[in-house]
């Protein structure tokens, strides 16, 4: 028995001349929370559809819970597609119970589970409402619950956060953490880095159908160059003269004065820079050395491709 | 299979739980009831009494008009009386309606005048007495012993046509045009006409001018020139004029016309020296034609009303078949498009295979179709049973035909055969379309193909084994409808078995091919594919 929930080897999908997914290899250990990050059109959804065997890959092999097709183990998998939608005329509990029943939960258990989940995640009062009477965010929550009501071992959530308000985004994070606590493996895709940063054990960054990063969040942060940001009356030459500084460039941040960003040698100590500034009487209004956020990593790695995604 | 059944039960529940569905089902019987009741009501009560006046310058028509209208009215009263006795007699008498009138055969009913004549001949005195004051009451008293205790009052039908006299100030011998001009205000409804102490609306004026009969007088040979001259004068000969602003209600003019012609012929028999009694006798003759069917057992060859109904019942069944298949197949189309446009399909496909999904939908909606048909047939039977008093024989014959031991099973078989065929096609169409609007573009040609059985449905029973019927029977798309159409005529065994096998085989083929389109189409977004592309999907194993 392998301890991988998911394994992709050289998976490629072509639509005519267009390569949507190119040579993707990936291993998701059981029990982990894995983030699929990438700009729109990067191939996340296609990859997920291939994992679920809804779409067949052009080349490469996929193994889900040790089986070559997700359909063999579909009762142990939960799936939330990117495009959300439910039967409008059905009641919230009935939708959840129906999808659970399709996963071989017996009807009575499914119904109880539906009510339990709705209550736990704040939709108790809407359990008997029809989907068409719910707001978009609420019906999306119902759909998420429908995808996990059968306690799947492996959950794939495509953009679970999109369309949710901040409060419900937190509820969604809670859902994912709760699932993880029970030992489920969770793969979700998003282009909102903050969520990934908070809950993922590992992330995969996909752009133009290729994996450009695969690892833990600290690893991702380490992939960024060492840097400090400072604001003050200072000339570029003064800055490049500081110890360990490779490059100085201006940056602008919304609501604040523009300043300088210094790219440092990997071994350089940001403390030394600050001391040197004092020594050279460079007047600083602000000095900032912090771990790069996933957002920074994302922008750094994906660059221009990400523009569209991050603006959303 | 379990998943397919789950999908099926959801489909069924979703449709069967909505009020609209049941309202839709009940609409048909309700419309039927309303239509029948309204027609009855229109016939009996809705048309007002029509008052008309006649100017008869020839002299012999007026009396005949009065007499005939009286007789017709008496016939109506008698008819009403008969149905009243049928519904109000005690059970034991109703089974065998009393033959107190030596009723002539009913199949002459189409020819109202001939029927009337026979009635009169059968009991002239009784007939005349009906028209006398209290005549009908005497009849009612006669049958009092047979009546149920809770028998309803007999309502004497009112007269539909009443002749009134020309206003005194008018000259009945004047020019027709003048008379019409003088009555214009009454005919237009601007003014009421005094009739005794009543004020009435004058509905029509009939003018029979002097000399209308002349054109028909026997003439000696006059040679070619004379005949041409006759032809010319004939056009100028005076014509009977019927004046009314309402020309849509043709009952009165039709009756008047038939009475006039009858009287014209009668007077001409006299003029030509023929014995009117003999003529009347001869005219009243009627050769009964018995319809026999050699296909039936010896001694029972006589064709009954039930047999006639049985020959035509398939038309009703075909129509029912068509409507129900159409209705449920479009349901399938709609909810496939809904699932696709709501993107539910992806979640579903992560839980069930495309085949299971398709099978589930087909089964669920088939169950809906059967529910609809059961409701329709059930309510039809219920209504017929409810109405079964006066036309008891007809109704029980109808019920026998509907629940006939060959027609009903055939109907169920052809329903399923037709359903799976069209459902498969509709499902495939639904799977490639993102919106109902797109689906409608595909539906156009399919609808045109589907219309054929509706066009041919009335002709098939007349020639159930003809070329058209046979050829269409062998086209699987039409097999269910056409074979249903032919069912009562007992089609040749070869056709029956052959088309059934072909139907089942093509059902499987259609479902299999449409399944392939469904599987690929269902996940596709964007523009619907072209036909060529869909054909490719049918051949390809997987996407």
mmCIF file of N, CA and C in Angstrom, chain B residues 106-166:
data_model
loop_
_atom_site.group_PDB
_atom_site.id
_atom_site.type_symbol
_atom_site.label_atom_id
_atom_site.label_comp_id
_atom_site.label_asym_id
_atom_site.label_seq_id
_atom_site.Cartn_x
_atom_site.Cartn_y
_atom_site.Cartn_z
ATOM 1 N N UNK B 106 -81.525 4.001 -34.974
ATOM 2 C CA UNK B 106 -80.850 5.243 -34.628
ATOM 3 C C UNK B 106 -79.840 5.678 -35.676
ATOM 4 N N UNK B 107 -79.395 4.730 -36.500
ATOM 5 C CA UNK B 107 -78.300 5.099 -37.405
ATOM 6 C C UNK B 107 -78.737 6.069 -38.502
ATOM 7 N N UNK B 108 -80.026 6.425 -38.488
ATOM 8 C CA UNK B 108 -80.480 7.414 -39.464
ATOM 9 C C UNK B 108 -80.340 8.830 -38.927
ATOM 10 N N UNK B 109 -79.830 8.897 -37.718
ATOM 11 C CA UNK B 109 -79.838 10.188 -37.024
ATOM 12 C C UNK B 109 -79.178 11.290 -37.823
ATOM 13 N N UNK B 110 -78.206 10.891 -38.639
ATOM 14 C CA UNK B 110 -77.510 11.884 -39.441
ATOM 15 C C UNK B 110 -78.475 12.634 -40.360
ATOM 16 N N UNK B 111 -79.453 11.913 -40.882
ATOM 17 C CA UNK B 111 -80.415 12.534 -41.782
ATOM 18 C C UNK B 111 -81.645 12.934 -40.980
ATOM 19 N N UNK B 112 -81.604 14.146 -40.446
ATOM 20 C CA UNK B 112 -82.600 14.562 -39.467
ATOM 21 C C UNK B 112 -84.018 14.462 -40.021
ATOM 22 N N UNK B 113 -84.180 14.875 -41.265
ATOM 23 C CA UNK B 113 -85.521 14.913 -41.822
ATOM 24 C C UNK B 113 -86.091 13.519 -42.016
ATOM 25 N N UNK B 114 -85.262 12.643 -42.562
ATOM 26 C CA UNK B 114 -85.714 11.281 -42.803
ATOM 27 C C UNK B 114 -86.068 10.617 -41.480
ATOM 28 N N UNK B 115 -85.226 10.892 -40.489
ATOM 29 C CA UNK B 115 -85.457 10.329 -39.173
ATOM 30 C C UNK B 115 -86.798 10.799 -38.611
ATOM 31 N N UNK B 116 -87.011 12.082 -38.780
ATOM 32 C CA UNK B 116 -88.233 12.698 -38.289
ATOM 33 C C UNK B 116 -89.440 12.055 -38.965
ATOM 34 N N UNK B 117 -89.284 11.873 -40.254
ATOM 35 C CA UNK B 117 -90.369 11.294 -41.035
ATOM 36 C C UNK B 117 -90.740 9.913 -40.503
ATOM 37 N N UNK B 118 -89.697 9.130 -40.216
ATOM 38 C CA UNK B 118 -89.939 7.782 -39.699
ATOM 39 C C UNK B 118 -90.618 7.837 -38.337
ATOM 40 N N UNK B 119 -90.168 8.790 -37.523
ATOM 41 C CA UNK B 119 -90.763 8.967 -36.192
ATOM 42 C C UNK B 119 -92.255 9.249 -36.334
ATOM 43 N N UNK B 120 -92.533 10.155 -37.261
ATOM 44 C CA UNK B 120 -93.921 10.566 -37.426
ATOM 45 C C UNK B 120 -94.761 9.389 -37.907
ATOM 46 N N UNK B 121 -94.177 8.667 -38.866
ATOM 47 C CA UNK B 121 -94.910 7.513 -39.376
ATOM 48 C C UNK B 121 -95.178 6.487 -38.291
ATOM 49 N N UNK B 122 -94.180 6.306 -37.416
ATOM 50 C CA UNK B 122 -94.303 5.264 -36.411
ATOM 51 C C UNK B 122 -95.470 5.539 -35.464
ATOM 52 N N UNK B 123 -95.764 6.787 -35.211
ATOM 53 C CA UNK B 123 -96.860 7.098 -34.292
ATOM 54 C C UNK B 123 -97.311 8.537 -34.520
ATOM 55 N N UNK B 124 -98.032 8.766 -35.618
ATOM 56 C CA UNK B 124 -98.349 10.149 -35.983
ATOM 57 C C UNK B 124 -99.138 10.871 -34.891
ATOM 58 N N UNK B 125 -100.049 10.149 -34.273
ATOM 59 C CA UNK B 125 -100.892 10.825 -33.288
ATOM 60 C C UNK B 125 -100.083 11.271 -32.093
ATOM 61 N N UNK B 126 -99.279 10.349 -31.593
ATOM 62 C CA UNK B 126 -98.459 10.665 -30.427
ATOM 63 C C UNK B 126 -97.599 11.876 -30.737
ATOM 64 N N UNK B 127 -97.120 11.908 -31.956
ATOM 65 C CA UNK B 127 -96.238 12.996 -32.339
ATOM 66 C C UNK B 127 -96.982 14.327 -32.345
ATOM 67 N N UNK B 128 -98.146 14.299 -32.938
ATOM 68 C CA UNK B 128 -98.932 15.537 -32.964
ATOM 69 C C UNK B 128 -99.296 15.992 -31.562
ATOM 70 N N UNK B 129 -99.611 14.999 -30.727
ATOM 71 C CA UNK B 129 -100.065 15.364 -29.382
ATOM 72 C C UNK B 129 -98.957 16.030 -28.587
ATOM 73 N N UNK B 130 -97.722 15.701 -28.956
ATOM 74 C CA UNK B 130 -96.594 16.327 -28.264
ATOM 75 C C UNK B 130 -96.661 17.843 -28.385
ATOM 76 N N UNK B 131 -97.157 18.289 -29.542
ATOM 77 C CA UNK B 131 -97.153 19.725 -29.799
ATOM 78 C C UNK B 131 -98.322 20.442 -29.130
ATOM 79 N N UNK B 132 -99.307 19.625 -28.731
ATOM 80 C CA UNK B 132 -100.453 20.268 -28.075
ATOM 81 C C UNK B 132 -100.065 20.735 -26.686
ATOM 82 N N UNK B 133 -100.889 21.600 -26.203
ATOM 83 C CA UNK B 133 -100.706 22.075 -24.828
ATOM 84 C C UNK B 133 -100.720 20.866 -23.887
ATOM 85 N N UNK B 134 -99.707 20.732 -23.072
ATOM 86 C CA UNK B 134 -99.701 19.655 -22.079
ATOM 87 C C UNK B 134 -99.425 18.282 -22.657
ATOM 88 N N UNK B 135 -99.078 18.235 -23.942
ATOM 89 C CA UNK B 135 -98.832 16.949 -24.588
ATOM 90 C C UNK B 135 -97.711 16.174 -23.925
ATOM 91 N N UNK B 136 -96.659 16.870 -23.634
ATOM 92 C CA UNK B 136 -95.504 16.207 -23.054
ATOM 93 C C UNK B 136 -95.793 15.744 -21.627
ATOM 94 N N UNK B 137 -96.639 16.526 -20.955
ATOM 95 C CA UNK B 137 -96.985 16.170 -19.574
ATOM 96 C C UNK B 137 -97.709 14.816 -19.550
ATOM 97 N N UNK B 138 -98.522 14.606 -20.566
ATOM 98 C CA UNK B 138 -99.216 13.311 -20.637
ATOM 99 C C UNK B 138 -98.208 12.181 -20.739
ATOM 100 N N UNK B 139 -97.191 12.421 -21.529
ATOM 101 C CA UNK B 139 -96.133 11.424 -21.667
ATOM 102 C C UNK B 139 -95.444 11.148 -20.345
ATOM 103 N N UNK B 140 -95.172 12.240 -19.646
ATOM 104 C CA UNK B 140 -94.488 12.103 -18.361
ATOM 105 C C UNK B 140 -95.338 11.279 -17.398
ATOM 106 N N UNK B 141 -96.620 11.577 -17.426
ATOM 107 C CA UNK B 141 -97.523 10.822 -16.547
ATOM 108 C C UNK B 141 -97.525 9.338 -16.907
ATOM 109 N N UNK B 142 -97.443 9.060 -18.233
ATOM 110 C CA UNK B 142 -97.466 7.673 -18.680
ATOM 111 C C UNK B 142 -96.325 6.849 -18.099
ATOM 112 N N UNK B 143 -95.158 7.506 -17.969
ATOM 113 C CA UNK B 143 -93.988 6.731 -17.537
ATOM 114 C C UNK B 143 -93.721 6.853 -16.044
ATOM 115 N N UNK B 144 -94.646 7.521 -15.327
ATOM 116 C CA UNK B 144 -94.393 7.831 -13.917
ATOM 117 C C UNK B 144 -94.019 6.595 -13.113
ATOM 118 N N UNK B 145 -94.586 5.449 -13.472
ATOM 119 C CA UNK B 145 -94.335 4.239 -12.688
ATOM 120 C C UNK B 145 -92.900 3.733 -12.811
ATOM 121 N N UNK B 146 -92.262 4.097 -13.894
ATOM 122 C CA UNK B 146 -90.915 3.580 -14.113
ATOM 123 C C UNK B 146 -89.835 4.452 -13.502
ATOM 124 N N UNK B 147 -90.249 5.619 -13.055
ATOM 125 C CA UNK B 147 -89.241 6.599 -12.619
ATOM 126 C C UNK B 147 -88.635 6.240 -11.270
ATOM 127 N N UNK B 148 -87.397 6.659 -11.107
ATOM 128 C CA UNK B 148 -86.757 6.544 -9.795
ATOM 129 C C UNK B 148 -87.437 7.502 -8.841
ATOM 130 N N UNK B 149 -87.205 7.290 -7.564
ATOM 131 C CA UNK B 149 -87.862 8.180 -6.610
ATOM 132 C C UNK B 149 -87.271 9.577 -6.644
ATOM 133 N N UNK B 150 -85.957 9.601 -6.917
ATOM 134 C CA UNK B 150 -85.310 10.928 -6.908
ATOM 135 C C UNK B 150 -85.194 11.484 -8.329
ATOM 136 N N UNK B 151 -86.112 11.074 -9.188
ATOM 137 C CA UNK B 151 -86.038 11.533 -10.577
ATOM 138 C C UNK B 151 -86.129 13.062 -10.655
ATOM 139 N N UNK B 152 -85.364 13.601 -11.596
ATOM 140 C CA UNK B 152 -85.385 15.068 -11.741
ATOM 141 C C UNK B 152 -86.600 15.478 -12.583
ATOM 142 N N UNK B 153 -86.969 16.742 -12.451
ATOM 143 C CA UNK B 153 -88.044 17.301 -13.279
ATOM 144 C C UNK B 153 -87.633 17.225 -14.745
ATOM 145 N N UNK B 154 -88.573 16.968 -15.606
ATOM 146 C CA UNK B 154 -88.243 17.040 -17.029
ATOM 147 C C UNK B 154 -88.303 18.497 -17.475
ATOM 148 N N UNK B 155 -87.222 18.915 -18.106
ATOM 149 C CA UNK B 155 -87.210 20.295 -18.584
ATOM 150 C C UNK B 155 -87.510 20.297 -20.072
ATOM 151 N N UNK B 156 -88.624 20.871 -20.427
ATOM 152 C CA UNK B 156 -88.976 20.930 -21.837
ATOM 153 C C UNK B 156 -88.024 21.889 -22.530
ATOM 154 N N UNK B 157 -87.361 21.413 -23.583
ATOM 155 C CA UNK B 157 -86.461 22.334 -24.290
ATOM 156 C C UNK B 157 -87.254 23.497 -24.898
ATOM 157 N N UNK B 158 -86.579 24.647 -24.978
ATOM 158 C CA UNK B 158 -87.309 25.786 -25.548
ATOM 159 C C UNK B 158 -87.159 25.769 -27.067
ATOM 160 N N UNK B 159 -88.012 26.504 -27.726
ATOM 161 C CA UNK B 159 -87.906 26.609 -29.177
ATOM 162 C C UNK B 159 -86.706 27.462 -29.548
ATOM 163 N N UNK B 160 -85.978 27.013 -30.543
ATOM 164 C CA UNK B 160 -84.818 27.784 -30.975
ATOM 165 C C UNK B 160 -85.226 28.818 -32.028
ATOM 166 N N UNK B 161 -86.237 28.474 -32.839
ATOM 167 C CA UNK B 161 -86.653 29.397 -33.898
ATOM 168 C C UNK B 161 -88.136 29.713 -33.744
ATOM 169 N N UNK B 162 -88.467 30.986 -33.733
ATOM 170 C CA UNK B 162 -89.864 31.391 -33.596
ATOM 171 C C UNK B 162 -90.197 32.368 -34.722
ATOM 172 N N UNK B 163 -91.238 32.014 -35.444
ATOM 173 C CA UNK B 163 -91.621 32.923 -36.535
ATOM 174 C C UNK B 163 -92.562 33.989 -35.980
ATOM 175 N N UNK B 164 -92.344 35.243 -36.355
ATOM 176 C CA UNK B 164 -93.247 36.319 -35.932
ATOM 177 C C UNK B 164 -93.901 36.916 -37.178
ATOM 178 N N UNK B 165 -95.045 37.581 -36.941
ATOM 179 C CA UNK B 165 -95.752 38.182 -38.067
ATOM 180 C C UNK B 165 -95.060 39.463 -38.494
ATOM 181 N N UNK B 166 -95.231 39.788 -39.750
ATOM 182 C CA UNK B 166 -94.721 41.054 -40.276
ATOM 183 C C UNK B 166 -95.498 42.184 -39.593
#
